[in-house]
Coordinates of C-alpha atoms and ligand atoms in Angstrom, one line a residue:
X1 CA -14.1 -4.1 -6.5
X2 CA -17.9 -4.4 -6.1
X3 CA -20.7 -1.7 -6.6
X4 CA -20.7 -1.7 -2.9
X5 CA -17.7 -0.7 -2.2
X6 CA -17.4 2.0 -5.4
X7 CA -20.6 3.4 -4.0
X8 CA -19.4 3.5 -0.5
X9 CA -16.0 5.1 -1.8
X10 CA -18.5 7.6 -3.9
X11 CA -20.8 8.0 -0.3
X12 CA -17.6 8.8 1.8
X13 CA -15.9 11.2 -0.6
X14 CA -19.2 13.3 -0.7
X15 CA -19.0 13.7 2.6
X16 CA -16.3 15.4 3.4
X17 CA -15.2 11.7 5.7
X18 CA -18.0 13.3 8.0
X19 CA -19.6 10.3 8.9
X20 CA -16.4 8.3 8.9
X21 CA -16.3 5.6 12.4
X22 CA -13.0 6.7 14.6
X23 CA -10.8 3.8 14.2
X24 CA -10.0 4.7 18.0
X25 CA -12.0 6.3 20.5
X26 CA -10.2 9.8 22.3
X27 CA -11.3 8.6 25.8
X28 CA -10.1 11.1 29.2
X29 CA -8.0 9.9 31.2
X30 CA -9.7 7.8 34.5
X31 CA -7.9 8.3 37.8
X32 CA -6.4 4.8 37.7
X33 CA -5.5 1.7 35.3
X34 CA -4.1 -1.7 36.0
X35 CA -1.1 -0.7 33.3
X36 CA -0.5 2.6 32.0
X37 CA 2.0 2.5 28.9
X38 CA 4.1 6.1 28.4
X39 CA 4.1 6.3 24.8
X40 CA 2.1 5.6 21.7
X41 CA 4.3 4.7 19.0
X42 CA 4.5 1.5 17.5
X43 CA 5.9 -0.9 20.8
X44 CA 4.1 1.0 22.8
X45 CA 0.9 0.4 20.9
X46 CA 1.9 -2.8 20.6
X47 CA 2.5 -3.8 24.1
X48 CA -0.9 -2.5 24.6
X49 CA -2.5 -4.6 22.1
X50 CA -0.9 -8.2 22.7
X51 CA -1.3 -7.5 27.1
X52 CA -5.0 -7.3 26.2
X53 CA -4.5 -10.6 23.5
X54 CA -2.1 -12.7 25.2
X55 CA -2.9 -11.8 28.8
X56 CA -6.8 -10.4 29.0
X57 CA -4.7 -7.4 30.8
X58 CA -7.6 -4.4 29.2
X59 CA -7.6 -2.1 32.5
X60 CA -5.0 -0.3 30.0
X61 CA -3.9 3.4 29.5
X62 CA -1.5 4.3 26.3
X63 CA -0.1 8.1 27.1
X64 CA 1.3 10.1 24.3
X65 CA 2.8 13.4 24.3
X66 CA 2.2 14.4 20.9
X67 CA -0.4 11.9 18.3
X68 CA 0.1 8.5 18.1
X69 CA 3.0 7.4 16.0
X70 CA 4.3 11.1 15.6
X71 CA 7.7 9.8 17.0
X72 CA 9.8 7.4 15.2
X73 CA 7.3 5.2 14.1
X74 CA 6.2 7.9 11.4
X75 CA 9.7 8.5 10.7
X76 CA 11.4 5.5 9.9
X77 CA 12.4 3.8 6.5
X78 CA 10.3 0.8 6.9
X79 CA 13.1 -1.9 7.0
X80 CA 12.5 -4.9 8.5
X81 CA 15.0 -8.0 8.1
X82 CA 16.2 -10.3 11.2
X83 CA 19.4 -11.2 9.8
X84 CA 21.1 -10.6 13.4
X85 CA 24.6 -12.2 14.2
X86 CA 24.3 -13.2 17.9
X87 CA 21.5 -15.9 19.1
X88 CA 20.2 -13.4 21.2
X89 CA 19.0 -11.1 18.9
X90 CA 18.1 -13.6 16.1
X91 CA 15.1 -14.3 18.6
X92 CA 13.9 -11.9 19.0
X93 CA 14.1 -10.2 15.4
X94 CA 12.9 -13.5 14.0
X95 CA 9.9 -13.8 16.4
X96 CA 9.1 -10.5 15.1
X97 CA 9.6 -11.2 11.5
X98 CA 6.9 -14.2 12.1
X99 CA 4.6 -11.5 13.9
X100 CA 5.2 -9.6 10.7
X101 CA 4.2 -12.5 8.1
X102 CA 0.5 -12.7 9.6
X103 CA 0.0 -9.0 11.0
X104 CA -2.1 -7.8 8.1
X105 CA -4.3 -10.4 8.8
X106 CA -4.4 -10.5 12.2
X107 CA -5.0 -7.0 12.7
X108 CA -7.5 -7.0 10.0
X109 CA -5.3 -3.5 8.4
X110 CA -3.4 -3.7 5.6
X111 CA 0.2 -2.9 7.1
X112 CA 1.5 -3.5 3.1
X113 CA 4.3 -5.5 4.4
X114 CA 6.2 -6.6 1.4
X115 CA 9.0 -9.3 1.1
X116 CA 11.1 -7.5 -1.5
X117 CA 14.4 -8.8 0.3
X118 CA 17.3 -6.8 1.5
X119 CA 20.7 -6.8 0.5
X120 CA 23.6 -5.7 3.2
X121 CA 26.5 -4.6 0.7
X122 CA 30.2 -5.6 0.8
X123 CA 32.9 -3.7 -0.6
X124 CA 35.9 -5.4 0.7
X125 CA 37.7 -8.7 1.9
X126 CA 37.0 -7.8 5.2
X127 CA 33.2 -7.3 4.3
X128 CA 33.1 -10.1 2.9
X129 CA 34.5 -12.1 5.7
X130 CA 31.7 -10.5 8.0
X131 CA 29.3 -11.2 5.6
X132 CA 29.9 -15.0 6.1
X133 CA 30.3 -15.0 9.0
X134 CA 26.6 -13.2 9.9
X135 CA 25.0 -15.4 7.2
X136 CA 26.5 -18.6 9.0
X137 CA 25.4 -17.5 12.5
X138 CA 21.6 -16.6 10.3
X139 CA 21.5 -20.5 9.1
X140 CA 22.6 -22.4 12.2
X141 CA 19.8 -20.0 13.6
X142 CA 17.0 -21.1 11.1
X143 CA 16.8 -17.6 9.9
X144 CA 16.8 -17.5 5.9
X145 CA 20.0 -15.7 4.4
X146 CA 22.3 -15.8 1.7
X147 CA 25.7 -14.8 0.4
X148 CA 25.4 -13.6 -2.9
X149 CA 28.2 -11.4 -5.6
X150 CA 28.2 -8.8 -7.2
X151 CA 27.1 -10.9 -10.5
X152 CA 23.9 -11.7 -8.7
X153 CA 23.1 -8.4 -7.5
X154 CA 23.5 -7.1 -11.0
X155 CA 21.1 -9.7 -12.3
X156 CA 18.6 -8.9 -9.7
X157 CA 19.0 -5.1 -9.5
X158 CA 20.3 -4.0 -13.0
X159 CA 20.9 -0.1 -12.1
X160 CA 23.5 -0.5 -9.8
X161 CA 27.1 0.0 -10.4
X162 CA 29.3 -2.8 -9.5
X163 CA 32.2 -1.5 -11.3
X164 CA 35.6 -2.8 -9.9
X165 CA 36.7 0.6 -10.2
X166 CA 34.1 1.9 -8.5
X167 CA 35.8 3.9 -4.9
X168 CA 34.0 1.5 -2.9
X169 CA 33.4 -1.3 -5.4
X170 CA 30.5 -3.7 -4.6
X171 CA 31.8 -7.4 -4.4
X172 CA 29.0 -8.8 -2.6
X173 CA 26.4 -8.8 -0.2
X174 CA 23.9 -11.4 2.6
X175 CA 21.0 -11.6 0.8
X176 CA 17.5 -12.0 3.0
X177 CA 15.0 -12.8 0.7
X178 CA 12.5 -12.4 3.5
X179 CA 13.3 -9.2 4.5
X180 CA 11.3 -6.0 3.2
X181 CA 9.8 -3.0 3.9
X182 CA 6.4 -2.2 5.0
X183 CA 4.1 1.0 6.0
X184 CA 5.1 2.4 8.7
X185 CA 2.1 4.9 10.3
X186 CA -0.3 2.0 9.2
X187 CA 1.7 -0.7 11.3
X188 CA 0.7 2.6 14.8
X189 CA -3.0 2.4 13.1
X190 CA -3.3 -1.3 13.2
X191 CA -2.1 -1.6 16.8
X192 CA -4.1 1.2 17.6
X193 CA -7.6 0.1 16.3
X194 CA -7.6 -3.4 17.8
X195 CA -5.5 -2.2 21.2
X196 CA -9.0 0.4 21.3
X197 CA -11.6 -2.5 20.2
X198 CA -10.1 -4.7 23.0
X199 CA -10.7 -1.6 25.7
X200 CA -7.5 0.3 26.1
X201 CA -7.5 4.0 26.2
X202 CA -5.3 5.8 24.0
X203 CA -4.4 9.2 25.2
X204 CA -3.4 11.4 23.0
X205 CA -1.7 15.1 23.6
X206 CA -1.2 13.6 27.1
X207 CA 2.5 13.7 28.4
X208 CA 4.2 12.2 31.1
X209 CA 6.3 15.3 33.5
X210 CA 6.6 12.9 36.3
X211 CA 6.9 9.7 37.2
X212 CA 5.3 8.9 41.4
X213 CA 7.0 6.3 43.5
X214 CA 6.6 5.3 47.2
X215 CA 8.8 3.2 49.1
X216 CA 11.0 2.2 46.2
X217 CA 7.6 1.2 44.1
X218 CA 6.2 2.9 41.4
X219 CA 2.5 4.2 41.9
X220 CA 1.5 6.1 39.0
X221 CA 2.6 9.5 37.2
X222 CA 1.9 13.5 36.8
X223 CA 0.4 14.0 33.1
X224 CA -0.8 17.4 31.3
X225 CA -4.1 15.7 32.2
X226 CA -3.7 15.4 35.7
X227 CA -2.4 12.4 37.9
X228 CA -2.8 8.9 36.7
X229 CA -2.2 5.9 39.6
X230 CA -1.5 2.6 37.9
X231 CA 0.1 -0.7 39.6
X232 CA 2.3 -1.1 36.6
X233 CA 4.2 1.5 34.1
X234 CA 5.7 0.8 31.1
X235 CA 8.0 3.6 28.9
X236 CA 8.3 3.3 25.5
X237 CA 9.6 6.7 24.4
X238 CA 12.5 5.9 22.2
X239 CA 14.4 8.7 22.0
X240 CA 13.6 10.7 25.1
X241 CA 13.8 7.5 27.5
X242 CA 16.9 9.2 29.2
X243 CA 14.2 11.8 30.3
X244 CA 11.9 9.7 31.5
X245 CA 14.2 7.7 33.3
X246 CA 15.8 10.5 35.2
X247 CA 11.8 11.5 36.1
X248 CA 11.8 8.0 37.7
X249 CA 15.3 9.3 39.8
X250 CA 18.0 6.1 37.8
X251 CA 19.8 6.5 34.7
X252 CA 20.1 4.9 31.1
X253 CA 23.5 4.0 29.1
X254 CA 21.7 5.4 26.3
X255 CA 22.1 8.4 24.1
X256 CA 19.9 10.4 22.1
X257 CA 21.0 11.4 18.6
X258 CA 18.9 12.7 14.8
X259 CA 19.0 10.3 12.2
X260 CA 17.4 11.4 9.2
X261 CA 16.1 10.2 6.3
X262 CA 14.9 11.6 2.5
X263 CA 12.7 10.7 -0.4
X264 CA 13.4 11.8 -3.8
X265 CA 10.5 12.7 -6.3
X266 CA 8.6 9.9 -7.5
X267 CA 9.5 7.8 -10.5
X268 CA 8.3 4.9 -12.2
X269 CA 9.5 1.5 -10.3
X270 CA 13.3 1.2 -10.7
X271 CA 14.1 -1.0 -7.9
X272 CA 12.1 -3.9 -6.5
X273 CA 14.5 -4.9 -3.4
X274 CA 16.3 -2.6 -0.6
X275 CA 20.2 -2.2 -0.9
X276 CA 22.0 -1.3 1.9
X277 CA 25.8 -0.6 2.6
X278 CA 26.8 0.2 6.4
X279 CA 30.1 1.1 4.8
X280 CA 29.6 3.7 2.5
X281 CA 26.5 5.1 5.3
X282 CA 23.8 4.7 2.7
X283 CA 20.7 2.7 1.8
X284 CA 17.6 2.9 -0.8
X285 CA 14.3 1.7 -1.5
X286 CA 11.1 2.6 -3.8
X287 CA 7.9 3.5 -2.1
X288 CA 4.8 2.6 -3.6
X289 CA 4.3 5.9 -4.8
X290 CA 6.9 5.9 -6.7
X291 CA 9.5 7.8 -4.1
X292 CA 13.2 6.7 -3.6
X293 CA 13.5 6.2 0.4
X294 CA 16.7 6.5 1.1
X295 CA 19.2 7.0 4.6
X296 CA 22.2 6.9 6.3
X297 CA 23.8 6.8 9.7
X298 CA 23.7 8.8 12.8
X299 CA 24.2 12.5 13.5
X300 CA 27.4 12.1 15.4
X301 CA 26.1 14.8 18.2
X302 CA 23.5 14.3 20.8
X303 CA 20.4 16.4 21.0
X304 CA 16.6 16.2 20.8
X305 CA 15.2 18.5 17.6
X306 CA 14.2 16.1 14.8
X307 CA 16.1 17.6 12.0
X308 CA 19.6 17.2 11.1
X309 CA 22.9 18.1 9.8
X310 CA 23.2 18.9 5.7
X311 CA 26.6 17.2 5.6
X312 CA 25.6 13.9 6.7
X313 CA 22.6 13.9 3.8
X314 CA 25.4 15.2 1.3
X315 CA 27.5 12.6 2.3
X316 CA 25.0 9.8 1.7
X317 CA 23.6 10.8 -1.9
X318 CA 27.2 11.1 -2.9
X319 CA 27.9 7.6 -1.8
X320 CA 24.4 6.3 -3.5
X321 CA 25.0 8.6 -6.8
X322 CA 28.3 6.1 -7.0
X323 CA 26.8 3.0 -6.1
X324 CA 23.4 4.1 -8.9
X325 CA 24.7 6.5 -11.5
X326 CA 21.3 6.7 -12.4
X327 CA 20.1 8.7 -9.2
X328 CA 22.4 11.5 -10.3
X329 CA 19.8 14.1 -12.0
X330 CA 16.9 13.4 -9.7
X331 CA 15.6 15.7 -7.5
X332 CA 14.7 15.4 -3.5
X333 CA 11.7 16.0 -2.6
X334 CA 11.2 16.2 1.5
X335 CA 13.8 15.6 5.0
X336 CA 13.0 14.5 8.4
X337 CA 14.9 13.7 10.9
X338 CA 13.9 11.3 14.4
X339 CA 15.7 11.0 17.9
X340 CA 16.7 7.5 18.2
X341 CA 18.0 6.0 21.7
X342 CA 21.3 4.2 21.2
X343 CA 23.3 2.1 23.7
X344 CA 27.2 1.1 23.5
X345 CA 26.1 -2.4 22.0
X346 CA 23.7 -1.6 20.0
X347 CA 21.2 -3.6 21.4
X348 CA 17.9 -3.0 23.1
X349 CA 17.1 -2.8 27.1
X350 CA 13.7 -4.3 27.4
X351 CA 13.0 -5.2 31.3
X352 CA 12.7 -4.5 34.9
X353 CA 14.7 -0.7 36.2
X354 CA 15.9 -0.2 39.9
X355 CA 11.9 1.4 40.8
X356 CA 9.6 -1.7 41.6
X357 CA 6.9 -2.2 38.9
X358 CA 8.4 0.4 36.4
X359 CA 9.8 -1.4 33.2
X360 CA 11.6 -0.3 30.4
X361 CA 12.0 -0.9 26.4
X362 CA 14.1 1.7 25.2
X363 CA 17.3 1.3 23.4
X364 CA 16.6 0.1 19.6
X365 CA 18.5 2.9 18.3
X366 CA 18.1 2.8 14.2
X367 CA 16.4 -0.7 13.8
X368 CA 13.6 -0.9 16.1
X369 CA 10.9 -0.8 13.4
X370 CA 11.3 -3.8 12.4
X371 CA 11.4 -5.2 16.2
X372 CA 7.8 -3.4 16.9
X373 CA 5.6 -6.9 16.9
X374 CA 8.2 -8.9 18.7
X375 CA 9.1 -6.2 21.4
X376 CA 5.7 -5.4 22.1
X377 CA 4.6 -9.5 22.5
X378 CA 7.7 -9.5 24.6
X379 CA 7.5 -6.2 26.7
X380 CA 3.5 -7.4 27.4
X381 CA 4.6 -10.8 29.0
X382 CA 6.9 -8.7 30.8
X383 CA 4.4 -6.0 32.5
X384 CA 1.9 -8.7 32.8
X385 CA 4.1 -11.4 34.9
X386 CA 6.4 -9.1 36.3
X387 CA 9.5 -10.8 34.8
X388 CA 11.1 -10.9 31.6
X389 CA 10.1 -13.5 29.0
X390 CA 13.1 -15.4 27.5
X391 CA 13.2 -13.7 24.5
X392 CA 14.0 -10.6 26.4
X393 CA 15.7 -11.5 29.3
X394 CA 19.6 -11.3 27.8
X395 CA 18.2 -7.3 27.1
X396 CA 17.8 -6.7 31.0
X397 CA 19.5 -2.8 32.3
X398 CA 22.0 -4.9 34.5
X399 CA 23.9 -6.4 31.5
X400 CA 26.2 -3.0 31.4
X401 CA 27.4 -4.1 35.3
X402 CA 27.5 -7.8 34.4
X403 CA 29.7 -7.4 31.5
X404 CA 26.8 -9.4 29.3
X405 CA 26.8 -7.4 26.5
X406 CA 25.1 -8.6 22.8
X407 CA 27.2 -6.5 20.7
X408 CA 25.6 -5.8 17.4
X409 CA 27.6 -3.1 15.5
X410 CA 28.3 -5.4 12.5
X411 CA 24.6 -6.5 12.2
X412 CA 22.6 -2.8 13.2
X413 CA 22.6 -2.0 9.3
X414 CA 22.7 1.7 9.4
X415 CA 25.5 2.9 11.9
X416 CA 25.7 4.3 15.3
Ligands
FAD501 P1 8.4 6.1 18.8 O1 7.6 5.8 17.6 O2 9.4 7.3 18.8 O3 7.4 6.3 20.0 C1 7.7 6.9 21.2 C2 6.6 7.9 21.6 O4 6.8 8.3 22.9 C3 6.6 9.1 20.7 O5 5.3 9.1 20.0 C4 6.7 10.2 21.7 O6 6.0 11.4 21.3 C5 6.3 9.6 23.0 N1 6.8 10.3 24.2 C6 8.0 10.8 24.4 N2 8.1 11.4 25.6 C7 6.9 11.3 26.1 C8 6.3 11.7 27.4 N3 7.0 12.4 28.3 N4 5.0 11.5 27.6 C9 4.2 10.8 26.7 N5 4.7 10.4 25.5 C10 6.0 10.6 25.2 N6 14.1 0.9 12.2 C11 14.1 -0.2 11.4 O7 13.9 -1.3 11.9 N7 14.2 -0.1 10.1 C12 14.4 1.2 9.5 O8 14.4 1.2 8.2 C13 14.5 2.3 10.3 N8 14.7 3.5 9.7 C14 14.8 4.6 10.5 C15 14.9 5.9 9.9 C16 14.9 7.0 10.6 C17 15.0 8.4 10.0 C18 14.6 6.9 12.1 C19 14.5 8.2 12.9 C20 14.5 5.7 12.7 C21 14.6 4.5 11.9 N9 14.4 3.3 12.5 C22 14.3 2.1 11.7 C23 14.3 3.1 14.0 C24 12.8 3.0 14.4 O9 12.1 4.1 13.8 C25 12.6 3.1 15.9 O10 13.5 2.2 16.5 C26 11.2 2.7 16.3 O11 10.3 3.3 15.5 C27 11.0 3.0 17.7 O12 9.6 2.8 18.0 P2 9.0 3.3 19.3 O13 7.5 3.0 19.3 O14 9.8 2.8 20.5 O15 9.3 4.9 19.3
PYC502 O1 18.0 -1.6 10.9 O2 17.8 -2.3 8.9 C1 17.8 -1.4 9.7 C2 17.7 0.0 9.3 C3 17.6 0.4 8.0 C4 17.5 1.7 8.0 C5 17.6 2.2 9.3 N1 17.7 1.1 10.0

């Protein structure tokens, strides 16, 4: 660090962050935009940034309900791996694992994306067997992955317990070196920033309550700012896309359930790498600051407050106390929950609906955080041309009548 910058750390602090530049502007609404995007978490900030990059599309509105990156963006647990099994889906998470690699850069904001790797545990044969069988699909892909055993992990990540008589021992694991974790409100504030330098508007406290059509063709929509006309619309709401999509008159095959997640107090650094085990419904990682971040599955019942039930977060620190003995006197120090949007294969819709000019990217149910660079490159070819790009077109609506589905139970990591 250079005087410069200790005195201008020394300037700012005096000042309250008085004269601190907006890293975005808070614009009103105009009556009409080439694009308006409903909703201002990470894809949707996205989106906005790479139509304006990739396309020169800057007559752009970004809507948001609440403040940008308030939904699940804020939320999540920061994992981000591509390690899918099906072609489909190795595409796209690996075009967005290459976004990731150069973000910080590109977007001139440190997004502290860190390559720590992350290990999906197995804890029988039959684990095992789908563990090979994902890394196999991973390699012929190009995607870097691994199978490793339970030796290895205990080389690599001394605290765990890999007992055989452990009640759901740990016998291996894929192994993506690549994979990590990164910050998750800085990835909204990175989009945000250069989406705003390039032009766009980013609306905050702004919602959607109606979506206006006219002759089958979508022409703008109702806000808590007034009517908005737009040529295109985009919605990006995660969790409440069934709402939006009903305000637009066609439905979703999605569902919206809590997930939740919890960090313990902080510590000194005690693990250097995220472990993960879909089976036992629980998964852990150190924050820089010291916290454990740790999660499980699904809420098993629908609804739309961001909180959940205390059984599922007993249920996940009894199956990581076993898995790290270590954890077992530490103390928990805060609990969230999101609303995540899942569909019955686990995969994304990112397309064209039934209403002309209204597209949709919805869908990515407890792993879309790591998706946010890829989907929003993606989704941005697809509002700018009109059709899907091939990286998204095997997520179109119309898979659930064609019978094309891209099942990823095995490979979603956390379960629903
Ligand atoms: P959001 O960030 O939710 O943004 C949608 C926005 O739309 C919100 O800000 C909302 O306020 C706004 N909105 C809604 N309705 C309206 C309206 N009517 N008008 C205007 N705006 C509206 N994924 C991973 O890859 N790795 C993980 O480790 C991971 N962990 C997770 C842990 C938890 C606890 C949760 C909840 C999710 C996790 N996920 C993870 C999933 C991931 O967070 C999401 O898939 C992803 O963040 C979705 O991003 P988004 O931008 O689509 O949604
Ligand atoms: O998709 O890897 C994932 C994930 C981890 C935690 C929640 N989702």
């Amino acid at each position: 660090m250079n005087k410069y910058s200790i005195f201008s750390i020394a300037r700012n602090a005096f000042s309250h962050h008085e004269n601190w530049q907006e890293a975005w502007r808070s614009p009103e609404p105009r009556k009409e935009y080439d694009v308006i995007i409903i909703g201002a978490g990470g894809h949707g900030l996205a989106t906005a940034y790479y139509l304006a990059k990739e396309h020169g599309i800057t007559n752009v509105a970004v809507l948001e309900k609440g403040w940008l990156g308030g939904g699940n963006t804020a939320r999540n647990t920061t994992i981000v791996r591509s390690n899918y099994l099906y072609d489909e889906s190795a595409a796209i998470f690996e075009k967005s694992l290459k976004l990731w690699e150069g973000l910080s850069q590109e977007l001139n904001y440190n997004l502290m994306f860190s390559q720590r790797g992350v290990y999906n545990l197995g804890h029988s044969l039959q684990d095992m067997r789908d563990i090979h069988r994902r890394v196999n699909a991973n390699r012929l892909n190009g995607i870097d992955s691994e199978v490793v055993y339970a030796d290895d992990i205990k080389r690599e990540v001394p605290i765990i317990n890999t007992s055989p008589d452990a009640r759901y021992p740990i016998l291996g694991a894929s192994l993506q070196r690549r994979a990590g974790t990164a910050r998750h409100d800085g990835v909204a504030w990175g989009y945000a920033r250069a989406a705003d330098a390039a032009g766009v508007d980013i609306i905050e406290n702004c919602e959607v309550t109606g979506i206006n059509r006219d002759g089958g063709k979508v022409t703008g929509v109702e806000t808590s700012k007034g009517t908005i006309r737009a040529n295109k619309v985009g919605i990006v709401v995660a969790g409440h896309s069934g709402v939006l999509a009903e305000m637009a008159g066609f439905s979703l095959p999605v569902e919206s359930h809590p997930l939740q997640a919890l960090v313990s107090e902080p510590v000194k650094p005690i693990i250097d790498t995220v472990i993960m085990s879909g089976a036992v419904h629980a998964y852990v990682s150190q924050s820089d600051k010291g916290e454990l971040v740790i999660g499980a599955g699904i809420d098993a019942y629908l609804g739309y407050s961001q909180r959940g039930g205390v059984d599922i977060i007993e249920h996940q620190l009894a199956a990581l106390k076993e898995m790290f003995p270590i954890f077992s006197r530490m103390r928990m120090l805060r609990h969230w929950g999101g609303i995540v949007d899942t569909t019955p294969d686990a995969t994304p819709i990112i397309g064209k609906t039934p209403v002309r000019n209204l597209f949709i990217n919805c869908g990515w149910g407890t792993g879309g955080f790591k998706a946010t660079p890829g989907s929003g490159w993606a989704f941005a070819h697809t509002l700018a041309t009109g059709e899907p790009h091939p990286i998204n077109a095997p997520f179109s609506l119309d898979r659930y009548t064609t019978g094309y589905l891209v099942d990823e139970h095995g490979a979603a990591g956390v379960a629903h």
